[in-house]
C-alpha atoms as a printed R data frame, in Angstrom:
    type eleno elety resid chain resno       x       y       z
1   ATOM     1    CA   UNK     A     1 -25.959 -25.117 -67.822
2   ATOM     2    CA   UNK     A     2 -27.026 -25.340 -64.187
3   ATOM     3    CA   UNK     A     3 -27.783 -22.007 -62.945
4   ATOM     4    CA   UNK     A     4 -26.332 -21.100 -59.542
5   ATOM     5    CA   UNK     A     5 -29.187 -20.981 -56.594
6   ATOM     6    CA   UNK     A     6 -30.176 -17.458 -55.552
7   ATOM     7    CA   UNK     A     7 -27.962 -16.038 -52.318
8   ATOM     8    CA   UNK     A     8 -31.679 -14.436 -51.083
9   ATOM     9    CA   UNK     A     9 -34.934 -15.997 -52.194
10  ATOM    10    CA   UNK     A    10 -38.140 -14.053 -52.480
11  ATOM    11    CA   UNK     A    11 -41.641 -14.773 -52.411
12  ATOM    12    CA   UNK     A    12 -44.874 -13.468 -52.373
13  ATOM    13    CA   UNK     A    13 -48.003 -15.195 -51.252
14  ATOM    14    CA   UNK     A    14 -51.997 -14.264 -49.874
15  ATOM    15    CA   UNK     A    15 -50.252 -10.579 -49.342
16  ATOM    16    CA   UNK     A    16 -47.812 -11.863 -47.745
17  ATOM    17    CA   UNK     A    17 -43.800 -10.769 -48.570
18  ATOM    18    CA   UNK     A    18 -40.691 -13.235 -47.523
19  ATOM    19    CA   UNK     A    19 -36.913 -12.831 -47.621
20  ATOM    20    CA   UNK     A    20 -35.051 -15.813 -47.060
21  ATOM    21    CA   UNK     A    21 -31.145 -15.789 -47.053
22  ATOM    22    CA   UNK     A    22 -30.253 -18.981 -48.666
23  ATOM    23    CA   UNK     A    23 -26.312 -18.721 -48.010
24  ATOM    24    CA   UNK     A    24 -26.595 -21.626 -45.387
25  ATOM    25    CA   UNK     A    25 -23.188 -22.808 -46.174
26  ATOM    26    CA   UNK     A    26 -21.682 -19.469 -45.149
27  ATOM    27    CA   UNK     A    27 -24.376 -19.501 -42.565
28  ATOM    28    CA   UNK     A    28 -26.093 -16.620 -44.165
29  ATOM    29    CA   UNK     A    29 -23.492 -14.291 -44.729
30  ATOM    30    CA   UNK     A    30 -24.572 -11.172 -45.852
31  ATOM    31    CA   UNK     A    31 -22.768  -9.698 -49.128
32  ATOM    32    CA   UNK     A    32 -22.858  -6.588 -51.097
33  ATOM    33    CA   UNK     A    33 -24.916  -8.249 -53.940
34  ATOM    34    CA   UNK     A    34 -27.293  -9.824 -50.975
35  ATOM    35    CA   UNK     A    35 -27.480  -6.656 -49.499
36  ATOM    36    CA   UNK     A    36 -28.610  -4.847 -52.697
37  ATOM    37    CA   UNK     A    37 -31.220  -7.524 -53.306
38  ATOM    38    CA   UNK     A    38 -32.736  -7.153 -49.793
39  ATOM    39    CA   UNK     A    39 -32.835  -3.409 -50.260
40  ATOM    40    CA   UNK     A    40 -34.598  -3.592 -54.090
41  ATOM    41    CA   UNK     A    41 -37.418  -6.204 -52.468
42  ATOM    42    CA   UNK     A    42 -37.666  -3.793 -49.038
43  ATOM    43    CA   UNK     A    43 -38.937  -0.829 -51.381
44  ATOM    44    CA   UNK     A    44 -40.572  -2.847 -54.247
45  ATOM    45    CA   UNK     A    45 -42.907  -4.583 -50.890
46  ATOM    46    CA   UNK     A    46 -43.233  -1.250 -48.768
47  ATOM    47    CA   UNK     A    47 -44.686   0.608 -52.215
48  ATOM    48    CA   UNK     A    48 -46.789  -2.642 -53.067
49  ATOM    49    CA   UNK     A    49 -50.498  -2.354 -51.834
50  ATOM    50    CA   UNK     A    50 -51.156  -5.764 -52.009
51  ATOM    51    CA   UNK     A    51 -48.567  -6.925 -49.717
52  ATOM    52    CA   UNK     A    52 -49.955  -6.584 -46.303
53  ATOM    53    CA   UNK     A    53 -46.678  -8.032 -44.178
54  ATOM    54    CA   UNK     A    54 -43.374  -9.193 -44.525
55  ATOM    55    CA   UNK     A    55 -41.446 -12.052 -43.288
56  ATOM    56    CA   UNK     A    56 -37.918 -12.270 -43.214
57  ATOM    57    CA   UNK     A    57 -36.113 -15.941 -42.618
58  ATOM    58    CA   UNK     A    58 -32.594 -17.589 -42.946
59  ATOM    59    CA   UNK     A    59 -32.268 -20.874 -44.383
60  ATOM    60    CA   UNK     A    60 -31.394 -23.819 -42.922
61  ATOM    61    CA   UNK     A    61 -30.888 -25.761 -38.905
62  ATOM    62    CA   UNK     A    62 -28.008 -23.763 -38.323
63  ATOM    63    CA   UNK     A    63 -27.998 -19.950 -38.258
64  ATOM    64    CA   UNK     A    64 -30.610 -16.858 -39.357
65  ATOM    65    CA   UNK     A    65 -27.582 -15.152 -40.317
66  ATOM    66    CA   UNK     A    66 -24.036 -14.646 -39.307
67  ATOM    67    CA   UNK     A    67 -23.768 -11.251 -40.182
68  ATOM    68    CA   UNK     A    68 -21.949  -9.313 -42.956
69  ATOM    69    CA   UNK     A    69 -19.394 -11.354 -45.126
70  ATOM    70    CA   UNK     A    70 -16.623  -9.298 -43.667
71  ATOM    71    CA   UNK     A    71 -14.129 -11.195 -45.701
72  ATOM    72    CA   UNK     A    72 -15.794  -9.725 -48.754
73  ATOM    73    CA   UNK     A    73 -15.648  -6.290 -46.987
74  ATOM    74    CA   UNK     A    74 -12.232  -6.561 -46.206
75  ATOM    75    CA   UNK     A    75 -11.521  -6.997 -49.587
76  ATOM    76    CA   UNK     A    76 -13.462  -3.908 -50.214
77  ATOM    77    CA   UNK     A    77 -11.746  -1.912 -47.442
78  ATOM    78    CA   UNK     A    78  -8.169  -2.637 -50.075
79  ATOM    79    CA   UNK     A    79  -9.473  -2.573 -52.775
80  ATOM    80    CA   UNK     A    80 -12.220   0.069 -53.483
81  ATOM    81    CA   UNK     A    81 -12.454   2.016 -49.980
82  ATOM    82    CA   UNK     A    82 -15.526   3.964 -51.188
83  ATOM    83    CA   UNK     A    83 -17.158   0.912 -52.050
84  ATOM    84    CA   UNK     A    84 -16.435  -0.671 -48.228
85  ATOM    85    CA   UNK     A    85 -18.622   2.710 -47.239
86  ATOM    86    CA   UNK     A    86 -21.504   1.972 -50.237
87  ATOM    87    CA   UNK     A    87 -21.829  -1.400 -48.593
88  ATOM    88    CA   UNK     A    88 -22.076   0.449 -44.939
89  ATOM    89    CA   UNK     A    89 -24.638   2.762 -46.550
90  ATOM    90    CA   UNK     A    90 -26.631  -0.119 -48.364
91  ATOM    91    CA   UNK     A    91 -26.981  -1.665 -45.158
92  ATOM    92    CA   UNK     A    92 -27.666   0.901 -42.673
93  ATOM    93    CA   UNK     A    93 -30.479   1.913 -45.067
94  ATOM    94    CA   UNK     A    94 -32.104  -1.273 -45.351
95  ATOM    95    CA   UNK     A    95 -32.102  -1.256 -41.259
96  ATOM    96    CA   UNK     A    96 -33.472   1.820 -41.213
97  ATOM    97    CA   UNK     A    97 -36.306   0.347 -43.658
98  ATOM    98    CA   UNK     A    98 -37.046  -2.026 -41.319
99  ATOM    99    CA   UNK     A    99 -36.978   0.067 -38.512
100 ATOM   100    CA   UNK     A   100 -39.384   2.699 -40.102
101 ATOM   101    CA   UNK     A   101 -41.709   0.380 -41.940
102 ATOM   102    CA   UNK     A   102 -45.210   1.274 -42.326
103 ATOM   103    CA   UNK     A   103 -46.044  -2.320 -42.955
104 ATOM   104    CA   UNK     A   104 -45.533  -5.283 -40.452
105 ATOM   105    CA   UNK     A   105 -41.954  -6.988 -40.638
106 ATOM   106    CA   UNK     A   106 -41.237 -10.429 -38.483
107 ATOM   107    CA   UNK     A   107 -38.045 -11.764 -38.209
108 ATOM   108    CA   UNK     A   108 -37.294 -15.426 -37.276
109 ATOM   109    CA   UNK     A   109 -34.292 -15.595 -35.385
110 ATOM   110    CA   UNK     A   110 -32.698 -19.494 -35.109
111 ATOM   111    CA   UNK     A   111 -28.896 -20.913 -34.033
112 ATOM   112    CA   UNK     A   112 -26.148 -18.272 -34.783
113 ATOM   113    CA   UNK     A   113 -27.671 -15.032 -34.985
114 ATOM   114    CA   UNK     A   114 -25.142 -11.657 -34.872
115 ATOM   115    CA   UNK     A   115 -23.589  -8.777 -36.153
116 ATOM   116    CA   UNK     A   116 -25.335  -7.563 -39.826
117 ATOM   117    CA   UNK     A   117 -28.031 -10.371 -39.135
118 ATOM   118    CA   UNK     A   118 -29.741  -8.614 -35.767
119 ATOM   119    CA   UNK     A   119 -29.824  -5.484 -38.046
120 ATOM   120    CA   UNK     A   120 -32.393  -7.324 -40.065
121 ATOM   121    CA   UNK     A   121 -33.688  -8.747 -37.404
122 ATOM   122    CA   UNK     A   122 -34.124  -6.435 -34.235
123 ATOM   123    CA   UNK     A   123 -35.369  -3.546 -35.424
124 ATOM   124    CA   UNK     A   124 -38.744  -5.974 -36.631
125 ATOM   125    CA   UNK     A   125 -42.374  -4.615 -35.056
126 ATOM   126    CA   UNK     A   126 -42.353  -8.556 -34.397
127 ATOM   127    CA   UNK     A   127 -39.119 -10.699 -33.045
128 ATOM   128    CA   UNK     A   128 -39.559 -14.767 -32.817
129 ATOM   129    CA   UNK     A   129 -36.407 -15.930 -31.464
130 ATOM   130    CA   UNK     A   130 -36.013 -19.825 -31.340
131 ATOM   131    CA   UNK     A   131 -34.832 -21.884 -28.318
132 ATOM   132    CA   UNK     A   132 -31.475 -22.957 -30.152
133 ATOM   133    CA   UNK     A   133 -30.776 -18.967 -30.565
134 ATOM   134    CA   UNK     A   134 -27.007 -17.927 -30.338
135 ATOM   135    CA   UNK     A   135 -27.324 -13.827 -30.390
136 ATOM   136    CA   UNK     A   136 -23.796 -11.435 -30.388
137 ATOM   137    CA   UNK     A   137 -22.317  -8.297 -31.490
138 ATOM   138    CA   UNK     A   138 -18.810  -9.903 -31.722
139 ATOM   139    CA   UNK     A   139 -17.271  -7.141 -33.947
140 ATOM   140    CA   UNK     A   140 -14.775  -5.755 -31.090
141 ATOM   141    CA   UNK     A   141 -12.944  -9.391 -32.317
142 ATOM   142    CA   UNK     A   142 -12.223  -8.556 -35.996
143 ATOM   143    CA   UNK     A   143 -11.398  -4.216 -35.262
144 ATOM   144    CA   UNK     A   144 -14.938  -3.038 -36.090
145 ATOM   145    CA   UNK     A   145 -17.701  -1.665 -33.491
146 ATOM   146    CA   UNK     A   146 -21.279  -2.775 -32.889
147 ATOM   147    CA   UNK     A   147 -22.805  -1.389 -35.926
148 ATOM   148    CA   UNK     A   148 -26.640  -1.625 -37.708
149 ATOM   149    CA   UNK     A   149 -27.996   0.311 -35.389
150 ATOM   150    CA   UNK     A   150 -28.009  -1.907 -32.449
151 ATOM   151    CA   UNK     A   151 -25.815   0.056 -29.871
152 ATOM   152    CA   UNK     A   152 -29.945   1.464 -29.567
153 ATOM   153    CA   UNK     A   153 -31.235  -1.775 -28.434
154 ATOM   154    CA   UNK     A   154 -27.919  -2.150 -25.957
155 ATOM   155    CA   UNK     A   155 -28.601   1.182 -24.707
156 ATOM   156    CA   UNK     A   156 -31.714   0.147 -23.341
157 ATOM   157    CA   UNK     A   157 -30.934  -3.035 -21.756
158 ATOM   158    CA   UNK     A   158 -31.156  -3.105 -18.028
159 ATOM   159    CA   UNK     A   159 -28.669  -1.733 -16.119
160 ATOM   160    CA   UNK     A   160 -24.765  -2.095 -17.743
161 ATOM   161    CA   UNK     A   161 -25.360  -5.397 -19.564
162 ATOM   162    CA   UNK     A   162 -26.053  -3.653 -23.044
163 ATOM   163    CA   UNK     A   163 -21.959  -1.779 -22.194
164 ATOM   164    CA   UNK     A   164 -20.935  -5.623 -21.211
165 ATOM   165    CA   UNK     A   165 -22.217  -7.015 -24.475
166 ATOM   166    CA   UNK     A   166 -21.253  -4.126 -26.783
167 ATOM   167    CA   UNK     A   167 -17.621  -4.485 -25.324
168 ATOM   168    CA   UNK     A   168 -16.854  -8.212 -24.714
169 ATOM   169    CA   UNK     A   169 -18.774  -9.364 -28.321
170 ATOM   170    CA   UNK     A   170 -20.255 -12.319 -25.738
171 ATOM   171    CA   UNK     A   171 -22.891 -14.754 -27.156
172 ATOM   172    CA   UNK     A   172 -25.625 -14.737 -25.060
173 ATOM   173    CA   UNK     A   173 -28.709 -17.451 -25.395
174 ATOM   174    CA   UNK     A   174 -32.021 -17.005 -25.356
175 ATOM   175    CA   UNK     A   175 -32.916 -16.416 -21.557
176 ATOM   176    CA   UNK     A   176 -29.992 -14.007 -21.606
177 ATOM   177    CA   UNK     A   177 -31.602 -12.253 -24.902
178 ATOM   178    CA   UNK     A   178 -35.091 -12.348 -23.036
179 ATOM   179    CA   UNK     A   179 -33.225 -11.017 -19.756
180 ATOM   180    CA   UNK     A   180 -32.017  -8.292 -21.827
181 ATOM   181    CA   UNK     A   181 -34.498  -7.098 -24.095
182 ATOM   182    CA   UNK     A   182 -33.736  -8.480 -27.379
183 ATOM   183    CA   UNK     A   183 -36.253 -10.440 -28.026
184 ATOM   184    CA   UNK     A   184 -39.773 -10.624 -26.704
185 ATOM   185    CA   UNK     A   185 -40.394 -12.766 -24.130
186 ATOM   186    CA   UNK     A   186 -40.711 -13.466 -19.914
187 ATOM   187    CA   UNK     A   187 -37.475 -14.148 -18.153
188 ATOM   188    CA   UNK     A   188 -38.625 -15.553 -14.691
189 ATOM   189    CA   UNK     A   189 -34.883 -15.408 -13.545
190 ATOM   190    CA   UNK     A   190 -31.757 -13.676 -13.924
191 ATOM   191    CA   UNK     A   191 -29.658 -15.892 -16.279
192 ATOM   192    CA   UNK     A   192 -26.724 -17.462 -15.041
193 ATOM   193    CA   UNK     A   193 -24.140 -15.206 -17.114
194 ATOM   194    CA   UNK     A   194 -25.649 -12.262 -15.876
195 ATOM   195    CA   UNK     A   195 -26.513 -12.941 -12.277
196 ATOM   196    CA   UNK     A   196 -25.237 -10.844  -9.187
197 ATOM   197    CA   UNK     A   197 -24.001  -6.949  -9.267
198 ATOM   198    CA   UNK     A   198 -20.861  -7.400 -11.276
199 ATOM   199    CA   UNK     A   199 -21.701  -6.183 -14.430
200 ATOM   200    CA   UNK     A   200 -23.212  -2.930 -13.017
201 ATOM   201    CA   UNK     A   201 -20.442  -2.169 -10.374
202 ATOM   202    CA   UNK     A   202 -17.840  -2.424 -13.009
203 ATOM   203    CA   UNK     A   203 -19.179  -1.359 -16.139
204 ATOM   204    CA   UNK     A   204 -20.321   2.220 -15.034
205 ATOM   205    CA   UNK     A   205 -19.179   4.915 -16.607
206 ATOM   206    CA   UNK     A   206 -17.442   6.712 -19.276
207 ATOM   207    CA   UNK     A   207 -13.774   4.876 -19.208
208 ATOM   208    CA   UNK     A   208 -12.891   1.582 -20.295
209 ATOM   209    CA   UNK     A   209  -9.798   1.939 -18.174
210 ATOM   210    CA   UNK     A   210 -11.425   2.288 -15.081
211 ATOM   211    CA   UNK     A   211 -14.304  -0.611 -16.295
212 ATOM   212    CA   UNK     A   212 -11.076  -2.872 -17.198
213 ATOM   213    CA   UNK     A   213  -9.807  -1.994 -13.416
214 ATOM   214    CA   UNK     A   214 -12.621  -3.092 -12.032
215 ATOM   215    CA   UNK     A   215 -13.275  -6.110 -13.586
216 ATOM   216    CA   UNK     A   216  -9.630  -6.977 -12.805
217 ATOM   217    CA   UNK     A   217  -9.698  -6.416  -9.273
218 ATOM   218    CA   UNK     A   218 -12.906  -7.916  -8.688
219 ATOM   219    CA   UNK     A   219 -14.124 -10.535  -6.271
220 ATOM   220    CA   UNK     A   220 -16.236 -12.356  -8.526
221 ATOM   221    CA   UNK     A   221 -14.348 -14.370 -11.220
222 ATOM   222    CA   UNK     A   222 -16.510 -13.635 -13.992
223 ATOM   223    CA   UNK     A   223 -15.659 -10.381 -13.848
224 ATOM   224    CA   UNK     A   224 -11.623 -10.868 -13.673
225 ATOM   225    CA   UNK     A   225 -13.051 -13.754 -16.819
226 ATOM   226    CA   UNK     A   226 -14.379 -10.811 -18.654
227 ATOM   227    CA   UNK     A   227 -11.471  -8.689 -18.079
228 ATOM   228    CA   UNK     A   228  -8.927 -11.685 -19.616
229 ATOM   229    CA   UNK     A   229 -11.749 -11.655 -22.683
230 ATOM   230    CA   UNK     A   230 -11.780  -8.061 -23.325
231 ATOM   231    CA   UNK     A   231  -7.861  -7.876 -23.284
232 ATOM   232    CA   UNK     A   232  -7.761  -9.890 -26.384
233 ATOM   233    CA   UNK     A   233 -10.227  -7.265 -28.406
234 ATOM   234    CA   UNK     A   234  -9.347  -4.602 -30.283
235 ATOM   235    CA   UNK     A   235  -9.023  -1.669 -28.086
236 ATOM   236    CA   UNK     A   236  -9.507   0.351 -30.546
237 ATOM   237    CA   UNK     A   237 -12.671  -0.646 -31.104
238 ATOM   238    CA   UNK     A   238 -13.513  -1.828 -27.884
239 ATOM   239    CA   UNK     A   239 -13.119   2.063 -26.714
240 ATOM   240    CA   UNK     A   240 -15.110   3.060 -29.531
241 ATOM   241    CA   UNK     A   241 -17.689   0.410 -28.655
242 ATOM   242    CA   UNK     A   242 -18.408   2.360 -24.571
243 ATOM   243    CA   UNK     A   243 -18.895   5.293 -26.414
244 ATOM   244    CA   UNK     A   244 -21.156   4.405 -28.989
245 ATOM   245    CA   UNK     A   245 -23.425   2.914 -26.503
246 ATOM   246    CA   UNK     A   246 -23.244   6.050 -24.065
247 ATOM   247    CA   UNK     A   247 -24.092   8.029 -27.135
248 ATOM   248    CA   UNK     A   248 -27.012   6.210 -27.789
249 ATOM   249    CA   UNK     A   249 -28.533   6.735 -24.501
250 ATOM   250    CA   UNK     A   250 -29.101  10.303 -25.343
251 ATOM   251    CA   UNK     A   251 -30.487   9.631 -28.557
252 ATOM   252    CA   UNK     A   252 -34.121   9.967 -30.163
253 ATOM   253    CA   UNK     A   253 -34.204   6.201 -31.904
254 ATOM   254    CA   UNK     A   254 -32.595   3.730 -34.262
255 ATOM   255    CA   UNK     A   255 -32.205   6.437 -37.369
256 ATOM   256    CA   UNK     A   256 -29.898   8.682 -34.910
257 ATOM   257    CA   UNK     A   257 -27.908   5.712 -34.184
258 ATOM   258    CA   UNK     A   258 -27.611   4.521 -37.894
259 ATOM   259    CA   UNK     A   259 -26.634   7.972 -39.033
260 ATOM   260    CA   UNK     A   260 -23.859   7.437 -35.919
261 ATOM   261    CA   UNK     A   261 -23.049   4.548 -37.348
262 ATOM   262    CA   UNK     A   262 -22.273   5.474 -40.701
263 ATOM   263    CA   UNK     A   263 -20.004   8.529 -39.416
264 ATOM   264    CA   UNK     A   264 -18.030   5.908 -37.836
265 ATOM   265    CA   UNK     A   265 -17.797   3.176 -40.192
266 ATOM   266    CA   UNK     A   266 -16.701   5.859 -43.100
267 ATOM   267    CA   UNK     A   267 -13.516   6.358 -40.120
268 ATOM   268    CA   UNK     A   268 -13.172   2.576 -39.475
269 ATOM   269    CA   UNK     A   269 -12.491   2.100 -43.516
270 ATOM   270    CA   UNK     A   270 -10.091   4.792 -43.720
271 ATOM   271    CA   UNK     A   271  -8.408   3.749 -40.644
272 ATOM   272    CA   UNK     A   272  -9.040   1.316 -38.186
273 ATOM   273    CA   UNK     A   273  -8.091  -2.429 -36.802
274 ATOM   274    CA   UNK     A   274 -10.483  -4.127 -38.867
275 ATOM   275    CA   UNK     A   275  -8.444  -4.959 -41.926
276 ATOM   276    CA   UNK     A   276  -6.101  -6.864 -39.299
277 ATOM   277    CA   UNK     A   277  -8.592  -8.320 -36.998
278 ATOM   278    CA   UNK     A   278 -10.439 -10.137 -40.190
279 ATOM   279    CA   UNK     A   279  -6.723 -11.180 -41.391
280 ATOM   280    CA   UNK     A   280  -6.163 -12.604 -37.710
281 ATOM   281    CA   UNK     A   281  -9.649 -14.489 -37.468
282 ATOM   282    CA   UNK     A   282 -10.612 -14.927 -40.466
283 ATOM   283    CA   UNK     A   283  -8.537 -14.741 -43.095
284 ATOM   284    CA   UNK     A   284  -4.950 -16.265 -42.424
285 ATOM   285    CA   UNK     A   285  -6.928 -17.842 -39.037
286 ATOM   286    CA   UNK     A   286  -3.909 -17.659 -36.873
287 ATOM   287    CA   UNK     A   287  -5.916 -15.991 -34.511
288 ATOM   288    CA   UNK     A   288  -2.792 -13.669 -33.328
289 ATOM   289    CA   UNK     A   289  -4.481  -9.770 -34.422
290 ATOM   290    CA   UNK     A   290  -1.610  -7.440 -34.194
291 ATOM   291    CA   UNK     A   291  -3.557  -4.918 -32.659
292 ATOM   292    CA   UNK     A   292  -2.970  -1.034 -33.198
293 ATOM   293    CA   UNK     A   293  -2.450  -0.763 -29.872
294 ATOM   294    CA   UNK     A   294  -1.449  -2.896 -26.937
295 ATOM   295    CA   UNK     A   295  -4.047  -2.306 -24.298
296 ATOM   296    CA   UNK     A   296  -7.049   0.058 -23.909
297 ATOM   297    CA   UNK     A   297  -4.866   2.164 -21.474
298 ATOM   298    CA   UNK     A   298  -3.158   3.090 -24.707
299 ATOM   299    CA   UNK     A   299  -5.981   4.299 -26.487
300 ATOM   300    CA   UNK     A   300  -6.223   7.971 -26.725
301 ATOM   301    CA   UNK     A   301  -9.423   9.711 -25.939
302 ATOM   302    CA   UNK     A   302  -8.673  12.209 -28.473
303 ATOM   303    CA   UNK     A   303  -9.069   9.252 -31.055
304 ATOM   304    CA   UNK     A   304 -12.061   7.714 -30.147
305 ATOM   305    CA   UNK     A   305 -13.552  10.850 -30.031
306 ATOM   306    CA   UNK     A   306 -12.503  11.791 -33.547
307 ATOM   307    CA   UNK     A   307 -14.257   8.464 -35.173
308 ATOM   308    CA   UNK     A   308 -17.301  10.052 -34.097
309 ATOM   309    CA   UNK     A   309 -16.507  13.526 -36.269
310 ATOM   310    CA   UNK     A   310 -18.386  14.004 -39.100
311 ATOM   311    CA   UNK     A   311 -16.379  14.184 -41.906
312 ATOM   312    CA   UNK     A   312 -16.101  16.745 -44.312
């Protein structure tokens, strides 16, 4: 009997370590039980003395890795709630791993590379990023928030884009990553999607009502584009999303953010739009989310504040 190929590969060669997620038909998905792997070979390499680096790839022409399997989470979310948040936990670990590694980690980035994937992949000491590279946060589309500890690299982008990314789930190439920070590398000029003052006049601030005014009223039509693109979000998480990233600014480094994150992804299982925004896009596909509610003017402040309470 023909034994199903392994969902993440391992190897071990001349002290070097390398994790390659071989899922290319669900363009490297990440699931629970390829979570848990990653996390078992993280510590078995970081306590190993003869591994001297680690590599970590995703297989095949088409994408590092698409992020989590958020079907598969979903499922969770119905099913066994407390698992959903073990799966959040798993991963935010094995980020923090990376992030806190003693030992060299380099990520290769290639073609579709978001959500749960950058968490393996940006918080590396070394970043390659290929020239076909398709980089977003796109949960605001399916109810969740920019998780894995990201929000601190979107923090730190120059001026508002890291707010415009965060809340629009745009993917951005690799100038536009380079522009931004992401990944190492010059940027002689501003990229095209970025280019002008738009993005900093209008995404100041603390209120994604005002931000959604401004784009809206704006001369440039990007910005009235990026209003019309926001508008089909989540606003629940879209809200949430402006004030993760303002939270991050204050904070000391990717473990603040990650224990952030898990405060508000334990909230987001219990109650959230994500259930519905995977059944919209990914699920049933008919790409009609029947949001919680109908704008982000609806949104109360008193809610978004309360994903970020610590729960008892």
């Amino acid at each position: 009997m023909e034994m199903p190929a392994p969902e993440v590969r391992t190897e071990l060669a001349d002290g070097i370590a390398r994790l390659v997620l071989s899922r290319p038909r669900a363009i490297n998905a990440l699931s629970p039980e390829m979570m848990h792997t990653i996390s078992v070979a993280l510590d078995s390499w970081l306590a190993d003395g003869a591994v001297q680096a680690i590599e970590i790839h995703g297989e095949g022409e088409r994408s590092f890795c698409a992020g989590a399997d958020v079907r598969a989470i979903r499922q969770l979310v119905l099913d066994e709630p407390q698992a959903a948040v073990g799966f959040f936990r798993q991963e935010y670990g094995v980020n923090e791993k990376i992030a806190t590694s003693p030992k060299p980690i380099t990520s290769y980035l290639h073609g579709i590379s978001m959500g749960g994937g950058l968490g393996l992949a940006l918080h590396c000491q070394r970043i390659e990023a290929a020239d076909n590279l398709q980089l977003a946060m796109p949960e605001v589309g399916i109810g969740l928030f920019p998780d894995v500890g990201i929000t601190w690299q979107l923090a730190h982008a120059p001026g508002q884009t890291g707010i415009w990314l965060a809340m629009t789930g745009t993917t951005i190439d690799l100038a536009t990553a380079r522009y931004m920070g992401l990944v190492p590398g010059a940027s002689t000029t501003v990229p095209e999607p970025v280019e002008g003052t738009w993005i900093d006049e209008c995404f100041d601030g603390n209120d994604p009502a005002q931000i959604l005014g401004r784009l809206e009223s704006h001369s440039d039509q990007r910005a009235r584009d990026c209003a019309t693109v926001i508008r089909t979000k989540s606003p629940w998480s879209v809200c949430v999303a402006l004030e993760a990233v303002r939270r991050a600014e204050e904070m000391s480094g990717v473990s603040e953010v990650l224990a952030q994150d898990l405060i508000l992804a334990t909230h987001f299982v219990e109650d959230s739009d994500f259930v519905e925004g995977v059944r919209a896009q990914l699920v049933d596909k008919d790409r009609n989310p029947r949001w919680r509610h109908g704008r982000v003017e609806d949104v109360p402040r008193e809610l978004v504040l309360a994903m970020f309470a610590q729960k008892s």
